[in-house]
Coordinates of C-alpha atoms in Angstrom, one line a residue:
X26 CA 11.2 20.0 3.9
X27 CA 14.6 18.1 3.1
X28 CA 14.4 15.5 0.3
X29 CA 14.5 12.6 2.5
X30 CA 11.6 13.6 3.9
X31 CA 9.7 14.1 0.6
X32 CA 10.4 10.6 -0.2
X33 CA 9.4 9.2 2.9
X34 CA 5.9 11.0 2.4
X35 CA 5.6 10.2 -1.3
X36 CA 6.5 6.7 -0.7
X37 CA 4.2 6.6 2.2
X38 CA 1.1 8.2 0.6
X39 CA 1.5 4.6 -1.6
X40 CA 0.4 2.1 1.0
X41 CA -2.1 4.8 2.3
X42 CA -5.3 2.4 3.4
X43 CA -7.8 4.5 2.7
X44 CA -6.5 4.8 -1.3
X45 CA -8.9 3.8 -4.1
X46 CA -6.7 1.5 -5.8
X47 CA -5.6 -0.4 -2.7
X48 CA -1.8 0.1 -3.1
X49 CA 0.0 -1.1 -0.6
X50 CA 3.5 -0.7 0.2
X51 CA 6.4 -2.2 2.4
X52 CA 6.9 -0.5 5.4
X53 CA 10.7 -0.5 4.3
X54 CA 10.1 0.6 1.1
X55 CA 12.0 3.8 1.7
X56 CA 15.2 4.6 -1.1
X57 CA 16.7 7.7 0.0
X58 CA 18.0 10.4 -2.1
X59 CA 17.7 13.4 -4.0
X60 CA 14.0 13.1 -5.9
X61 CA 15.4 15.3 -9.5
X62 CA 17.6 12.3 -10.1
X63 CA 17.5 10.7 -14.1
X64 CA 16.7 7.4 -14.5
X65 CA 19.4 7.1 -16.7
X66 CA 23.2 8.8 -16.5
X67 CA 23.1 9.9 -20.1
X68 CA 19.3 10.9 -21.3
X69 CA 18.5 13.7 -23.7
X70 CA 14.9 14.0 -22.7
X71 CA 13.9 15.9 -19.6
X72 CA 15.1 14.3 -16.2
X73 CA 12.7 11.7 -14.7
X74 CA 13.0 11.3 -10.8
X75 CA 12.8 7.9 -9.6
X76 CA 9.8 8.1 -7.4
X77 CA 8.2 9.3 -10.7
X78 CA 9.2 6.3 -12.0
X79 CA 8.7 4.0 -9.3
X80 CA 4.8 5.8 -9.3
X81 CA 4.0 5.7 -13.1
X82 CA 4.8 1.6 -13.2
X83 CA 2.4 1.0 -10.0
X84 CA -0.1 2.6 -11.6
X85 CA -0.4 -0.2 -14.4
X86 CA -0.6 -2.7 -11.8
X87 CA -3.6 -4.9 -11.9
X88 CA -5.6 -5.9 -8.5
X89 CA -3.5 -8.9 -7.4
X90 CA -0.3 -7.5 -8.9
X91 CA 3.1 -6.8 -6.6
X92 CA 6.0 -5.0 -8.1
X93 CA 9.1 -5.6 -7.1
X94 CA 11.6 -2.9 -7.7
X95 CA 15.3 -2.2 -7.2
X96 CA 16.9 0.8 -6.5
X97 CA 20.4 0.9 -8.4
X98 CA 22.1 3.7 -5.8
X99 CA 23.8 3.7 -2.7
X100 CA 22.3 7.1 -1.6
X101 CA 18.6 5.8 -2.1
X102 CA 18.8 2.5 -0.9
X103 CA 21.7 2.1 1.0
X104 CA 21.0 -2.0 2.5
X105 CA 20.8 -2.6 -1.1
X106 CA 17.9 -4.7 -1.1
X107 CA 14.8 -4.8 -3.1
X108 CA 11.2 -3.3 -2.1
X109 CA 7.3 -4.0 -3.0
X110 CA 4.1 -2.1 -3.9
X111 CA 1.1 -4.0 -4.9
X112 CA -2.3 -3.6 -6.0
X113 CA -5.1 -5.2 -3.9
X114 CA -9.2 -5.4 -4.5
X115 CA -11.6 -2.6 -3.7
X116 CA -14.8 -3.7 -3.5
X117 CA -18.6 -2.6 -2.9
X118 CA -20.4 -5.0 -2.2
X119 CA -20.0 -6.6 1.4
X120 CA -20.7 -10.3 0.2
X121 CA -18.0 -10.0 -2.7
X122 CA -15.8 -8.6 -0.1
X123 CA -16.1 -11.3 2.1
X124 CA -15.5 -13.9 -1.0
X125 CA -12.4 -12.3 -1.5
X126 CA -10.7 -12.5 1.6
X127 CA -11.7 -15.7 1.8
X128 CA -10.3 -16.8 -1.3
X129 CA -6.9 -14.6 -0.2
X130 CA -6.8 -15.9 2.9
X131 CA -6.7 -12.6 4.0
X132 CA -7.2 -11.6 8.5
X133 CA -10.9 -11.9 9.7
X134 CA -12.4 -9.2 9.8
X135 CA -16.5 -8.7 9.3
X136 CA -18.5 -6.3 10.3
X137 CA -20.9 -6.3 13.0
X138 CA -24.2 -8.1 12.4
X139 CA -25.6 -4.5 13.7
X140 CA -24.2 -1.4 12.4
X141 CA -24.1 1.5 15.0
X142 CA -27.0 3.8 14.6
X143 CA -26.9 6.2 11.3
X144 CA -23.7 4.2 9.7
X145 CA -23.6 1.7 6.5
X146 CA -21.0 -0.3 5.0
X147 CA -19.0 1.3 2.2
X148 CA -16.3 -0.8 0.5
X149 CA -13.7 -3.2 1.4
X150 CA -10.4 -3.3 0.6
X151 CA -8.0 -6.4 0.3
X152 CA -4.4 -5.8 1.1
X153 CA -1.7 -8.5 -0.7
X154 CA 1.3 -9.8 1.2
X155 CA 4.6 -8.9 -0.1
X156 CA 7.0 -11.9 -0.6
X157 CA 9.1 -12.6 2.9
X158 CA 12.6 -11.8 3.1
X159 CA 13.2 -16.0 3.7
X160 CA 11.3 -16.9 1.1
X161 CA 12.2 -18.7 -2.3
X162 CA 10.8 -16.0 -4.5
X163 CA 12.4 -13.6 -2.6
X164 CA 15.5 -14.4 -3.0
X165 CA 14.8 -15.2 -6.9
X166 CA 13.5 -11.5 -7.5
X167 CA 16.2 -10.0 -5.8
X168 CA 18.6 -12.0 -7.5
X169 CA 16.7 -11.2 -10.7
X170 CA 16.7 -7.7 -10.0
X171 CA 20.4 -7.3 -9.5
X172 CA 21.7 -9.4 -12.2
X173 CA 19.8 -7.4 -14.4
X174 CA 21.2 -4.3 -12.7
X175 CA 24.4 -5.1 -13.4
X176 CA 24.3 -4.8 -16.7
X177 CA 21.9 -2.5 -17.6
X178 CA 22.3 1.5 -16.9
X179 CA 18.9 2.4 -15.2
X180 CA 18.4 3.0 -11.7
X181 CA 15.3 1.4 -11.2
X182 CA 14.6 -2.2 -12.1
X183 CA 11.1 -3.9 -11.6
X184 CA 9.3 -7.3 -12.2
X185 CA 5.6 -7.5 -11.7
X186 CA 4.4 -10.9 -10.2
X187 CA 0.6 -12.5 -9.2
X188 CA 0.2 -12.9 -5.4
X189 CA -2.9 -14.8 -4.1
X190 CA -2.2 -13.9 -0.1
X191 CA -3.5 -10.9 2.0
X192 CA -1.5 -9.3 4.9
X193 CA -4.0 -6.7 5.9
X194 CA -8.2 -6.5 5.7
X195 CA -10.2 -2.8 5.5
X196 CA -13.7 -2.1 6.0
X197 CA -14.8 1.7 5.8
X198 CA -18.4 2.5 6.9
X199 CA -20.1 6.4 6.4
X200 CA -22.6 8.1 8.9
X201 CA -23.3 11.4 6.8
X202 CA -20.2 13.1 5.3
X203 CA -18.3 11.2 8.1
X204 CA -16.1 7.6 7.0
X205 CA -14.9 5.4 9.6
X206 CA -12.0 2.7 8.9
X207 CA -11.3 -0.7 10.4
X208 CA -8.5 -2.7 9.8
X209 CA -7.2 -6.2 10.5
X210 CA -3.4 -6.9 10.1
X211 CA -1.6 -10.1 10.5
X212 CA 1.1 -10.3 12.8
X213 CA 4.9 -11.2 11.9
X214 CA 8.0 -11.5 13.8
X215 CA 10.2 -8.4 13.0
X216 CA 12.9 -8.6 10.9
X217 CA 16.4 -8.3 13.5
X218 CA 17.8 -4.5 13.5
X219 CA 21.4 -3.6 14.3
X220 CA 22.0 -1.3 17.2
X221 CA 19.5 -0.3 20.6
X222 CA 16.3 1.0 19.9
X223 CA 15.2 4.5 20.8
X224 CA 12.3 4.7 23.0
X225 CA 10.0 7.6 20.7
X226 CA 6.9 8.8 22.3
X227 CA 5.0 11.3 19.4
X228 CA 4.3 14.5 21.0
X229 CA 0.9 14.9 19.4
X230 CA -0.1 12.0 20.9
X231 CA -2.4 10.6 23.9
X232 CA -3.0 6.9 24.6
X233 CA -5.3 6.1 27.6
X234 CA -6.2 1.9 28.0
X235 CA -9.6 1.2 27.7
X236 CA -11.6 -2.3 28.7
X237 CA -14.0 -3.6 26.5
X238 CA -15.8 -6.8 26.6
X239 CA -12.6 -8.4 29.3
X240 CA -10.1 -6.9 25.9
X241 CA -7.8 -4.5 26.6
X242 CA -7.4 -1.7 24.1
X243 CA -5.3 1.3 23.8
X244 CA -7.1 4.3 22.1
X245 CA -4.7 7.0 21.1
X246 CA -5.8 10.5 20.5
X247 CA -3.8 12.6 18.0
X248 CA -3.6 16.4 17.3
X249 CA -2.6 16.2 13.8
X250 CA -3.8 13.0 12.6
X251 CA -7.2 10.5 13.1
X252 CA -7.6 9.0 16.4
X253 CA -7.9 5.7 16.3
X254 CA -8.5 2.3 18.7
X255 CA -6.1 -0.7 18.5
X256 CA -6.1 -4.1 19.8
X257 CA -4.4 -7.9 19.2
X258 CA -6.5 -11.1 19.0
X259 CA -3.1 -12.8 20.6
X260 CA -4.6 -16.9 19.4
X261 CA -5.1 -16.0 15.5
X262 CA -2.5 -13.1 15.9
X263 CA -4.3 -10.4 13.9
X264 CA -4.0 -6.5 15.1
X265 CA -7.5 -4.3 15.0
X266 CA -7.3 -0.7 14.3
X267 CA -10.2 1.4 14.0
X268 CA -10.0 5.1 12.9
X269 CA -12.2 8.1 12.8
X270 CA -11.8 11.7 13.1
X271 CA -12.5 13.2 16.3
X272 CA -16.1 10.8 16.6
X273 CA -14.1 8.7 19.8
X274 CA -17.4 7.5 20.9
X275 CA -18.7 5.5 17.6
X276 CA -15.2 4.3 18.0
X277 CA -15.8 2.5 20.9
X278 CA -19.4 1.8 19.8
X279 CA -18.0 -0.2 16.9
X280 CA -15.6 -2.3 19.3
X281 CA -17.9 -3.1 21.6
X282 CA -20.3 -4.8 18.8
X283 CA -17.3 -6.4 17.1
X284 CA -16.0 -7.5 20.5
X285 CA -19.0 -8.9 21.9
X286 CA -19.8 -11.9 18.6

């Protein structure tokens, strides 16, 4: 495995949904480089990669907190811009759930007044929305970031703010030893890209349309990773996902509850 690819997958496992402390990461949050690189050019104590260090700081993060960080090297973050990882709220109990995606304004997403047979709820998870590349404190932090950068002789650069919005919504329920996921993510326009895009179809996977309730959904079977169902409530703009391993019919159980209130 090359080391792009190890940072790609250790910057990934970050916004993992499924993760006990509710990190979540940009989706461009990906510095490329060699992983055994110092911190510093001239340190006496062992070498500290920068994914080590990007990793230790998140870890202090409180639920609510977003880093924003700064990679100080063409190689690793060759647009030179900045990138997030934040700390939501895991909770276990439903109703405290529910208070606090209300009070983050987080997407709707409840789960169904009756539970397919055998499961019950397990936690939810709050997601926090990272800063927008238009916005205000964007442009602060990354002008923040790179002053400080200037002068100093690190190669990363952080500052730690309080965000009180949510981008994505999680609800995992268990039947047994068995978990499944649902997730509600809020739509944005993406971000212009230079060039033409190349049409990629995953080998490992299988998408088949499926009806339910007058929706159309696309569930998508995949040999190495969970299946899963998808689809977009197009009037509040919010994406559904719901994932389980190789259990397609309490998949579509679970949709057509949550697609028939």
């Amino acid at each position: 495995m090359n080391n792009k690819m190890k940072i790609a997958l250790f910057l990934a496992a970050t916004m993992m949904m499924g993760s006990a402390n509710a990190f979540a990461a940009s989706p461009s949050t990906v510095p490329q480089g060699k992983l055994t690189a110092a911190v510093t050019a001239n340190s006496e104590s062992p070498p500290v990669s920068v994914n080590d260090q990007i990793d230790k700081q998140a870890k202090g993060l409180k639920p609510g907190e977003v880093m924003a960080y700064y990679v100080k090297d063409k190689a690793r973050n060759p647009l030179d811009q900045i990138f997030f990882t934040g700390k939501g709220f895991v909770l276990n109990n439903y109703n405290d759930y529910l208070k606090k995606a209300k009070e983050t304004n987080a997407p709707s997403l409840a789960k169904p007044n009756e539970l397919p047979e055998g499961y019950t709820f397990k936690d939810g998870i709050v997601f926090l929305k990272n800063p927008e590349k238009s916005s205000d404190l964007y442009k602060n932090l990354e002008e923040e970031l790179k002053a400080e950068a200037a002068e100093g002789g690190k190669r990363v650069y952080t500052k730690t703010i309080k965000v009180r919005e949510a981008a994505h919504s999680l609800l995992k329920f268990q039947k047994g030893k068995a978990t499944l996921s649902i997730v509600a993510s809020y739509i944005y326009p993406s971000e212009p890209i230079g060039g033409t895009p190349v049409p990629f179809k995953n080998p490992n996977e299988k998408t088949e349309t499926v009806m339910i309730n007058g929706v159309e959904c696309t569930y998508t079977a995949n040999s190495k990773e969970t299946d899963h169902l998808e689809w977009v409530d197009e009037e509040k703009q919010i994406r559904y996902k719901i994932s389980a391993e190789n259990m397609k019919a309490d998949v579509l159980a679970f949709a057509e509850k949550m697609l028939a209130e």
